Coordinates of C-alpha atoms and ligand atoms in Angstrom, one line a residue:
M1 CA 83.0 -6.7 5.8
G2 CA 85.5 -5.6 8.4
V3 CA 85.8 -9.1 9.5
G4 CA 88.3 -8.0 12.2
V5 CA 91.2 -10.4 11.4
L6 CA 94.6 -8.8 11.4
L7 CA 97.9 -10.4 10.5
R8 CA 101.1 -8.7 11.4
N9 CA 104.0 -9.7 9.2
C10 CA 102.8 -13.2 9.6
Y11 CA 105.9 -15.0 8.4
A12 CA 107.8 -13.6 11.4
K13 CA 105.3 -12.9 14.2
P14 CA 102.3 -14.7 15.6
L15 CA 98.9 -14.0 14.2
K16 CA 96.8 -11.5 15.9
V17 CA 93.1 -12.4 15.5
F18 CA 90.2 -10.6 17.0
P19 CA 88.0 -12.9 19.1
N20 CA 84.9 -12.7 17.0
A21 CA 86.7 -13.6 13.7
R22 CA 85.7 -16.9 12.0
I23 CA 87.0 -17.8 8.6
Q24 CA 84.2 -19.1 6.5
P25 CA 84.4 -21.1 3.3
G26 CA 84.5 -18.8 0.3
W27 CA 86.1 -15.9 2.1
V28 CA 89.1 -14.4 0.4
V29 CA 92.4 -13.6 2.1
D30 CA 94.0 -10.3 1.2
P31 CA 97.6 -11.4 0.5
G32 CA 98.6 -7.8 1.0
A33 CA 97.9 -8.3 4.7
L34 CA 100.4 -11.2 4.7
R35 CA 103.2 -9.0 3.4
C36 CA 102.8 -5.5 4.8
Q37 CA 104.5 -4.3 7.9
S38 CA 101.3 -2.4 8.9
P39 CA 98.7 -4.4 7.1
P40 CA 95.2 -3.4 6.3
P41 CA 92.4 -5.6 7.7
M42 CA 91.9 -8.7 5.6
E43 CA 88.7 -8.9 3.5
F44 CA 87.2 -12.3 3.1
E45 CA 84.1 -11.5 1.2
L46 CA 83.7 -12.7 -2.4
T47 CA 82.6 -10.1 -4.8
E48 CA 79.1 -10.4 -6.3
E49 CA 80.6 -11.5 -9.6
Q50 CA 82.7 -14.2 -7.9
Q51 CA 79.7 -15.5 -6.0
M52 CA 77.8 -15.6 -9.2
V53 CA 80.4 -17.6 -11.0
R54 CA 80.6 -20.1 -8.1
K55 CA 76.8 -20.5 -8.1
M56 CA 76.7 -20.9 -11.8
A57 CA 79.5 -23.6 -11.7
R58 CA 77.9 -25.3 -8.7
D59 CA 74.4 -25.4 -10.4
F60 CA 75.9 -26.9 -13.6
A61 CA 78.0 -29.3 -11.6
E62 CA 75.2 -30.6 -9.5
R63 CA 72.6 -30.7 -12.3
E64 CA 74.7 -32.0 -15.3
V65 CA 78.1 -33.3 -14.1
A66 CA 77.5 -35.2 -10.8
P67 CA 74.8 -37.5 -12.1
K68 CA 77.2 -38.8 -14.8
A69 CA 80.4 -38.9 -12.8
R70 CA 80.3 -42.5 -11.8
E71 CA 79.4 -43.7 -15.3
L72 CA 82.2 -41.6 -16.8
D73 CA 84.7 -43.1 -14.4
E74 CA 83.5 -46.7 -14.9
E75 CA 83.5 -46.5 -18.7
G76 CA 86.4 -44.1 -19.1
R77 CA 84.2 -42.1 -21.3
W78 CA 85.3 -38.6 -22.5
P79 CA 82.5 -36.2 -21.4
E80 CA 82.0 -34.5 -24.7
E81 CA 78.6 -33.1 -23.8
L82 CA 80.0 -31.6 -20.5
V83 CA 82.9 -30.0 -22.3
E84 CA 80.3 -28.4 -24.6
G85 CA 78.2 -27.4 -21.6
M86 CA 81.2 -25.7 -19.9
A87 CA 82.0 -23.9 -23.2
E88 CA 78.4 -22.5 -23.3
L89 CA 78.8 -21.2 -19.8
G90 CA 82.2 -19.5 -20.5
L91 CA 84.1 -22.0 -18.3
M92 CA 86.7 -22.9 -20.9
G93 CA 88.2 -19.4 -20.7
V94 CA 87.1 -18.0 -17.4
A95 CA 89.9 -15.5 -16.8
V96 CA 90.5 -14.6 -20.5
P97 CA 89.3 -11.1 -21.2
D98 CA 86.1 -10.9 -23.3
E99 CA 87.9 -9.2 -26.2
H100 CA 89.8 -12.5 -26.6
G101 CA 86.8 -14.7 -26.4
G102 CA 86.8 -15.4 -22.7
A103 CA 84.4 -14.9 -19.9
G104 CA 86.4 -11.9 -18.6
M105 CA 86.3 -13.0 -15.0
D106 CA 89.2 -13.2 -12.5
N107 CA 91.4 -16.0 -11.2
V108 CA 89.6 -16.2 -7.9
S109 CA 86.4 -16.9 -9.9
Y110 CA 88.3 -19.5 -12.0
A111 CA 89.5 -21.3 -8.8
L112 CA 86.0 -21.3 -7.4
A113 CA 84.6 -22.8 -10.6
I114 CA 87.3 -25.5 -10.8
E115 CA 86.5 -26.5 -7.2
E116 CA 82.8 -26.8 -8.0
I117 CA 83.2 -28.8 -11.2
S118 CA 85.9 -31.1 -9.5
R119 CA 83.6 -31.7 -6.5
A120 CA 81.2 -33.3 -9.0
C121 CA 83.8 -34.9 -11.3
A122 CA 87.6 -34.6 -11.0
S123 CA 88.1 -35.6 -14.7
T124 CA 85.8 -32.9 -16.0
G125 CA 87.6 -30.5 -13.6
V126 CA 91.1 -31.2 -15.1
I127 CA 89.8 -31.0 -18.7
M128 CA 88.6 -27.5 -17.9
S129 CA 91.8 -26.7 -16.0
V130 CA 94.2 -27.7 -18.8
N131 CA 92.4 -25.6 -21.4
N132 CA 92.1 -22.6 -19.1
S133 CA 95.5 -22.6 -17.2
L134 CA 97.9 -24.4 -19.4
V135 CA 96.7 -23.2 -22.9
C136 CA 94.6 -20.0 -22.7
D137 CA 96.7 -18.4 -20.0
P138 CA 100.1 -18.7 -21.8
L139 CA 98.6 -17.6 -25.1
L140 CA 97.1 -14.6 -23.4
K141 CA 100.5 -13.7 -22.0
F142 CA 102.9 -14.7 -24.7
A143 CA 101.1 -15.1 -28.1
S144 CA 101.1 -12.6 -30.9
D145 CA 98.0 -10.7 -31.9
E146 CA 97.6 -13.0 -34.9
Q147 CA 98.0 -16.1 -32.7
K148 CA 95.4 -14.8 -30.2
K149 CA 92.9 -14.2 -33.0
E150 CA 93.5 -17.6 -34.6
W151 CA 93.9 -19.8 -31.4
L152 CA 93.1 -18.0 -28.1
E153 CA 89.6 -16.8 -29.2
P154 CA 88.2 -20.2 -30.2
L155 CA 90.0 -22.0 -27.3
A156 CA 88.6 -19.5 -24.7
Q157 CA 85.1 -19.9 -26.3
G158 CA 85.4 -23.7 -26.1
Q159 CA 85.1 -24.1 -29.8
K160 CA 88.5 -25.6 -29.8
L161 CA 90.3 -27.6 -27.1
G162 CA 94.0 -27.4 -26.2
C163 CA 96.7 -29.4 -24.5
F164 CA 100.1 -28.7 -23.1
G165 CA 103.2 -30.7 -24.0
L166 CA 106.1 -30.4 -21.5
T167 CA 106.6 -33.9 -20.0
E168 CA 108.5 -36.5 -21.8
P169 CA 109.1 -40.2 -21.2
S170 CA 112.5 -39.5 -19.6
S171 CA 111.9 -36.1 -18.2
G172 CA 108.9 -35.2 -15.9
S173 CA 110.2 -33.3 -12.9
D174 CA 113.5 -32.4 -14.6
A175 CA 111.6 -30.6 -17.3
S176 CA 114.4 -28.6 -18.8
N177 CA 116.2 -31.9 -19.7
M178 CA 113.8 -32.4 -22.6
Q179 CA 114.9 -34.4 -25.7
T180 CA 112.3 -33.2 -28.2
V181 CA 114.0 -30.9 -30.6
A182 CA 112.9 -28.2 -33.1
V183 CA 115.4 -27.4 -35.8
R184 CA 115.0 -24.2 -37.9
D185 CA 114.7 -24.8 -41.6
G186 CA 114.0 -21.6 -43.6
D187 CA 110.7 -20.2 -42.4
D188 CA 109.8 -23.5 -40.7
W189 CA 110.8 -25.5 -37.6
V190 CA 111.0 -29.3 -37.8
I191 CA 110.1 -31.0 -34.6
D192 CA 111.2 -34.5 -33.6
G193 CA 110.6 -36.3 -30.3
S194 CA 107.8 -37.3 -28.0
K195 CA 105.7 -36.0 -25.1
N196 CA 103.7 -38.1 -22.7
W197 CA 100.9 -37.9 -20.1
I198 CA 99.3 -35.2 -22.2
T199 CA 95.9 -34.5 -20.6
N200 CA 93.2 -33.7 -23.3
G201 CA 95.7 -35.0 -25.9
P202 CA 93.5 -37.5 -27.7
H203 CA 90.8 -34.8 -28.3
A204 CA 92.7 -31.6 -28.5
D205 CA 92.7 -29.4 -31.6
M206 CA 96.2 -28.1 -30.8
I207 CA 99.2 -28.7 -28.5
L208 CA 101.4 -26.0 -27.0
V209 CA 104.6 -27.9 -27.2
F210 CA 108.0 -27.1 -25.7
C211 CA 111.1 -28.1 -27.6
N212 CA 114.8 -27.8 -27.3
T213 CA 116.1 -25.4 -30.0
N214 CA 119.6 -25.0 -28.7
R215 CA 121.2 -27.9 -26.7
D216 CA 124.1 -25.7 -25.6
L217 CA 121.9 -23.3 -23.7
G218 CA 120.0 -25.6 -21.3
S219 CA 116.7 -24.2 -20.2
R220 CA 117.5 -21.0 -22.1
G221 CA 117.5 -23.1 -25.3
T222 CA 113.8 -24.0 -25.0
T223 CA 111.1 -22.6 -27.4
A224 CA 107.3 -23.0 -27.4
F225 CA 105.2 -23.8 -30.5
I226 CA 101.6 -24.3 -31.4
V227 CA 101.1 -27.5 -33.4
P228 CA 97.6 -27.9 -34.8
K229 CA 95.9 -31.3 -34.8
G230 CA 96.4 -33.0 -38.2
T231 CA 99.8 -31.5 -38.9
E232 CA 101.8 -34.1 -40.8
G233 CA 104.2 -35.9 -38.5
F234 CA 102.2 -35.1 -35.3
N235 CA 100.8 -38.3 -34.1
P236 CA 98.7 -38.6 -30.9
Q237 CA 98.7 -42.2 -29.6
P238 CA 95.8 -44.1 -28.0
R239 CA 94.8 -43.0 -24.5
D240 CA 96.6 -44.0 -21.3
H241 CA 95.1 -46.2 -18.7
K242 CA 95.4 -44.8 -15.2
L243 CA 94.4 -45.3 -11.5
G244 CA 91.9 -42.4 -11.5
I245 CA 90.5 -39.5 -13.5
H246 CA 89.4 -42.1 -16.1
A247 CA 87.3 -39.7 -18.2
A248 CA 90.1 -37.1 -18.6
H249 CA 92.0 -38.8 -21.4
S250 CA 95.7 -38.4 -21.7
C251 CA 98.1 -39.9 -24.2
T252 CA 101.7 -39.9 -25.7
M253 CA 102.3 -37.7 -28.7
F254 CA 105.0 -38.5 -31.3
F255 CA 106.6 -35.8 -33.5
E256 CA 108.4 -37.2 -36.5
N257 CA 109.7 -34.7 -39.0
C258 CA 106.8 -32.5 -38.0
R259 CA 107.0 -29.1 -39.8
V260 CA 105.4 -26.0 -38.4
P261 CA 105.8 -22.4 -39.7
D262 CA 107.7 -19.9 -37.6
R263 CA 104.5 -17.9 -37.2
L264 CA 103.3 -20.7 -34.8
R265 CA 106.3 -20.1 -32.4
V266 CA 104.9 -18.7 -29.1
G267 CA 107.2 -16.1 -27.5
D268 CA 110.8 -15.5 -28.4
E269 CA 113.3 -18.3 -29.3
G270 CA 114.8 -19.5 -26.1
M271 CA 112.1 -18.2 -23.9
G272 CA 110.1 -21.4 -23.8
F273 CA 111.1 -22.6 -20.3
K274 CA 110.0 -19.3 -18.7
V275 CA 106.7 -19.6 -20.6
A276 CA 106.3 -23.2 -19.2
M277 CA 107.2 -22.3 -15.7
S278 CA 105.1 -19.2 -15.4
T279 CA 102.2 -21.1 -17.0
L280 CA 102.6 -23.8 -14.3
D281 CA 102.5 -21.0 -11.6
G282 CA 98.9 -20.5 -12.7
G283 CA 98.2 -24.2 -13.5
R284 CA 99.1 -25.2 -9.9
I285 CA 96.3 -23.0 -8.6
G286 CA 93.9 -24.9 -10.8
I287 CA 95.1 -28.3 -9.6
A288 CA 95.0 -27.1 -5.9
A289 CA 91.3 -26.1 -6.5
Q290 CA 90.7 -29.5 -8.2
A291 CA 92.1 -31.2 -5.1
L292 CA 89.9 -29.1 -2.8
G293 CA 86.8 -30.0 -4.8
I294 CA 87.6 -33.7 -4.7
A295 CA 88.3 -33.5 -0.9
R296 CA 85.2 -31.5 -0.3
A297 CA 83.1 -34.1 -2.1
A298 CA 84.5 -36.9 0.0
F299 CA 84.2 -34.9 3.3
E300 CA 80.6 -33.9 2.7
K301 CA 79.6 -37.5 2.0
A302 CA 81.5 -38.8 5.0
V303 CA 79.8 -36.3 7.3
A304 CA 76.4 -37.2 6.0
Y305 CA 77.1 -40.9 6.3
S306 CA 78.4 -40.5 9.9
Q307 CA 75.1 -39.1 10.9
E308 CA 73.1 -41.9 9.3
R309 CA 75.1 -44.9 10.1
K310 CA 74.6 -46.4 13.6
A311 CA 77.2 -48.4 15.5
F312 CA 76.9 -49.6 19.1
G313 CA 73.5 -48.0 19.4
E314 CA 74.2 -44.5 18.1
P315 CA 75.2 -42.6 15.0
L316 CA 78.9 -42.7 14.1
S317 CA 79.0 -38.9 14.4
K318 CA 78.5 -39.3 18.2
K319 CA 81.8 -41.1 18.5
Q320 CA 84.8 -39.0 19.4
A321 CA 87.1 -41.0 17.1
I322 CA 84.9 -39.9 14.2
Q323 CA 84.5 -36.4 15.5
F324 CA 88.2 -36.0 15.6
K325 CA 88.5 -37.1 12.0
I326 CA 85.8 -34.6 11.0
A327 CA 87.4 -31.8 12.9
D328 CA 90.8 -32.4 11.2
M329 CA 89.3 -32.6 7.8
A330 CA 87.2 -29.4 8.2
M331 CA 90.2 -27.5 9.3
E332 CA 92.4 -28.8 6.5
L333 CA 89.7 -28.0 3.9
D334 CA 89.6 -24.4 5.1
A335 CA 93.3 -24.1 5.3
A336 CA 93.6 -25.2 1.7
R337 CA 90.9 -22.8 0.6
V338 CA 92.7 -19.9 2.2
L339 CA 96.0 -20.8 0.5
I340 CA 94.2 -21.2 -2.9
M341 CA 92.3 -17.9 -2.6
R342 CA 95.5 -16.1 -1.7
A343 CA 97.4 -17.6 -4.7
A344 CA 94.5 -16.8 -7.1
W345 CA 94.2 -13.3 -5.7
L346 CA 97.9 -12.7 -6.2
K347 CA 97.6 -14.0 -9.8
D348 CA 94.9 -11.4 -10.4
Q349 CA 97.3 -8.7 -9.0
A350 CA 100.0 -10.0 -11.3
T351 CA 97.8 -9.3 -14.4
K352 CA 97.7 -5.6 -13.3
D353 CA 101.3 -5.4 -12.0
K354 CA 104.0 -7.4 -13.8
S355 CA 106.3 -7.2 -10.8
V356 CA 103.9 -9.4 -8.7
R357 CA 105.0 -13.0 -8.5
H358 CA 103.0 -15.9 -7.1
T359 CA 105.4 -18.9 -7.7
Q360 CA 105.7 -19.7 -4.0
E361 CA 102.1 -19.1 -3.1
S362 CA 100.9 -21.3 -5.9
A363 CA 103.3 -24.0 -5.0
M364 CA 102.1 -23.8 -1.3
A365 CA 98.5 -24.0 -2.4
K366 CA 99.1 -27.0 -4.7
L367 CA 101.3 -28.8 -2.2
F368 CA 99.0 -28.4 0.8
A369 CA 95.7 -28.9 -1.1
S370 CA 96.9 -32.1 -2.9
E371 CA 98.3 -33.7 0.2
M372 CA 95.2 -32.6 2.1
A373 CA 93.0 -34.3 -0.6
T374 CA 95.0 -37.6 -0.1
R375 CA 94.5 -37.4 3.7
V376 CA 90.8 -36.3 3.5
T377 CA 89.7 -38.9 1.0
H378 CA 91.6 -41.6 3.0
Q379 CA 89.8 -40.6 6.2
S380 CA 86.5 -40.2 4.5
L381 CA 86.8 -43.7 3.1
Q382 CA 87.7 -45.0 6.5
I383 CA 84.4 -43.5 7.9
F384 CA 82.5 -45.3 5.2
G385 CA 84.3 -48.6 6.2
G386 CA 83.6 -51.5 3.8
Y387 CA 81.2 -49.4 1.8
G388 CA 83.9 -46.9 1.1
Y389 CA 85.9 -49.7 -0.6
S390 CA 82.9 -50.7 -2.7
K391 CA 82.3 -49.6 -6.3
E392 CA 78.7 -49.0 -5.3
Y393 CA 79.7 -45.7 -3.7
D394 CA 81.6 -42.7 -4.9
M395 CA 84.2 -42.8 -2.2
E396 CA 86.7 -45.1 -3.9
R397 CA 86.6 -42.8 -6.9
H398 CA 87.4 -39.7 -4.9
Y399 CA 90.2 -41.7 -3.2
R400 CA 91.7 -42.7 -6.6
D401 CA 91.1 -39.3 -8.2
A402 CA 92.8 -37.4 -5.4
R403 CA 96.1 -39.2 -5.8
I404 CA 97.1 -37.6 -9.2
T405 CA 96.9 -34.1 -7.7
E406 CA 100.2 -34.8 -5.9
I407 CA 101.8 -35.8 -9.2
Y408 CA 100.8 -33.7 -12.2
E409 CA 101.7 -30.0 -12.7
G410 CA 104.7 -30.6 -10.3
T411 CA 105.0 -33.4 -7.8
S412 CA 104.8 -32.7 -4.0
E413 CA 108.6 -33.0 -4.0
I414 CA 109.1 -30.4 -6.7
M415 CA 106.6 -28.1 -4.8
R416 CA 108.9 -28.4 -1.8
I417 CA 111.9 -27.5 -3.9
V418 CA 110.2 -24.4 -5.3
I419 CA 109.0 -23.3 -1.8
A420 CA 112.4 -23.9 -0.2
A421 CA 114.2 -22.0 -3.1
N422 CA 111.9 -19.0 -2.6
A423 CA 112.1 -19.1 1.2
L424 CA 115.9 -19.4 1.2
K425 CA 116.1 -16.3 -1.1
G426 CA 114.5 -14.4 1.8
Ligands
CAA501 N1 108.5 -18.3 -13.7 C1 109.3 -17.7 -14.6 N2 110.6 -18.2 -14.8 C2 111.0 -19.2 -14.1 C3 110.2 -19.8 -13.1 C4 108.9 -19.3 -12.9 N3 108.1 -19.8 -12.0 N4 110.9 -20.8 -12.5 C5 112.1 -20.8 -13.0 N5 112.2 -19.9 -14.0 C6 113.3 -19.5 -14.8 C7 114.5 -19.2 -13.9 O1 114.5 -17.9 -13.5 C8 115.7 -19.6 -14.8 O2 115.9 -18.5 -15.7 P1 117.4 -18.0 -16.1 O3 118.0 -19.1 -16.9 O4 117.1 -16.7 -16.9 O5 118.1 -17.7 -14.8 C9 115.2 -20.7 -15.6 O6 113.7 -20.7 -15.6 C10 115.6 -22.1 -15.1 O7 115.2 -22.1 -13.8 P2 115.8 -23.3 -12.8 O8 117.3 -23.3 -12.9 O9 115.2 -23.1 -11.5 O10 115.3 -24.6 -13.5 P3 115.5 -26.1 -13.2 O11 115.9 -26.9 -14.4 O12 116.4 -26.3 -11.9 O13 114.0 -26.6 -12.8 C11 112.0 -26.9 -11.5 C12 113.2 -26.0 -11.8 C13 111.2 -26.1 -10.5 C14 112.4 -28.3 -10.9 C15 111.2 -27.2 -12.8 O14 111.9 -28.0 -13.7 C16 109.8 -27.7 -12.5 O15 108.9 -27.0 -12.2 N6 109.7 -29.1 -12.7 C17 108.3 -29.7 -12.7 C18 107.7 -29.7 -14.0 C19 106.2 -29.8 -14.0 O16 105.5 -29.3 -13.2 N7 105.7 -30.6 -14.9 C20 104.2 -30.7 -15.1 C21 103.9 -31.0 -16.5 S1 102.4 -30.4 -17.0 C22 101.2 -31.4 -16.5 O17 101.4 -32.2 -15.6 C23 99.8 -31.3 -17.2 C24 98.8 -32.3 -16.8 O18 98.9 -33.4 -17.0 C25 97.5 -31.8 -16.2

């Protein structure tokens, strides 16, 4: 406590840091300190509960997930037993209050858990992240009491699995330009169109799908619906084949004359785009934490290898060229962690105070962490040399898995647009 790090209005003036201050992995930045004119000292300590969640996720990841990760990747096998294991530990609804079936922890704990699971297996990490961030979180914020009882509770308990349908074949980044329509017909809505790259899609019990319900209104003509698996006219397609995260199955979903009752509409008519965007503000923290976990796995293996492998009569770690890589990677990992913890902490404040926004902080965390993961897995593979390129080691998997974090839940380019838009607002 009392770490002695003080930031004064850090966007405008240089940092003032006491000489004995060292930022350690796991410390939490108090974002209040980044915003106030006369900020309080930052606290980096995790609470006992947050440390407990991190330990529990790390133990599970090391014991159950890591030993299977290579096989899951090679065979593209859906990790059914790991999803069940995560459900038993409360990891499928970490930040959902216990009265709605969740673990009742905070978003800092959630980010720590995603990092630990993704360090072992990025596929398992994103399966967990989609259910938590993209399905449970919007249902918690926007669903009716009846919908919470019927859907949020079993989803947060991991008895059911969810997926999120925003992206379409011809609109990924330009999300409001969706072509899937829902037309009112009495007490029902009839959905027609398609969604693609839907992570968890082939195994999900429901989709939270975003449809155009009024073409004249642009993004204000978007509405969200729950469509249960098995609904007539709702047809998930076979899984996609991708560069990485092989065990996290995704697919295209077709909707043909798919009829859902109005009671499955989530939020008001026309409010769907805001539901999607505010959901992604949270989802991006999860993907940033996934990227951090992947990068940490690669980094830790590269550091260990550099101490074992000898070249020119000494371990690689004695070479300054390797030390410089290690220094840059250690710094980037810490910087990503600080951004992620700040965004997660802010999301926790937003649950108590609706005026708190974290759009920009989440975008910064996702942008930095995902590009960092690309750089760190690249350099870690370089330290491994030819062995890094070999399927006999995990490094090539980390390298492939990192790449998607720059694409899904908002590309790096979209993150820059979001950050610039907020920065230009002042
Ligand atoms: N929270 C709440 N409301 C928001 C918001 C936010 N973060 N961002 C925008 N809005 C609101 C705006 O206030 C505006 O509302 P009004 O009409 O009332 O003024 C409305 O939404 C439209 O905003 P914009 O004009 O900014 O919208 P835009 O069409 O220009 O798009 C965008 C903005 C940032 C580019 C957005 O389209 C975007 O984020 N695109 C990326 C989509 C994305 O991330 N897709 C990921 C798919 S999910 C996935 O990948 C899952 C997986 O596989 C794991």
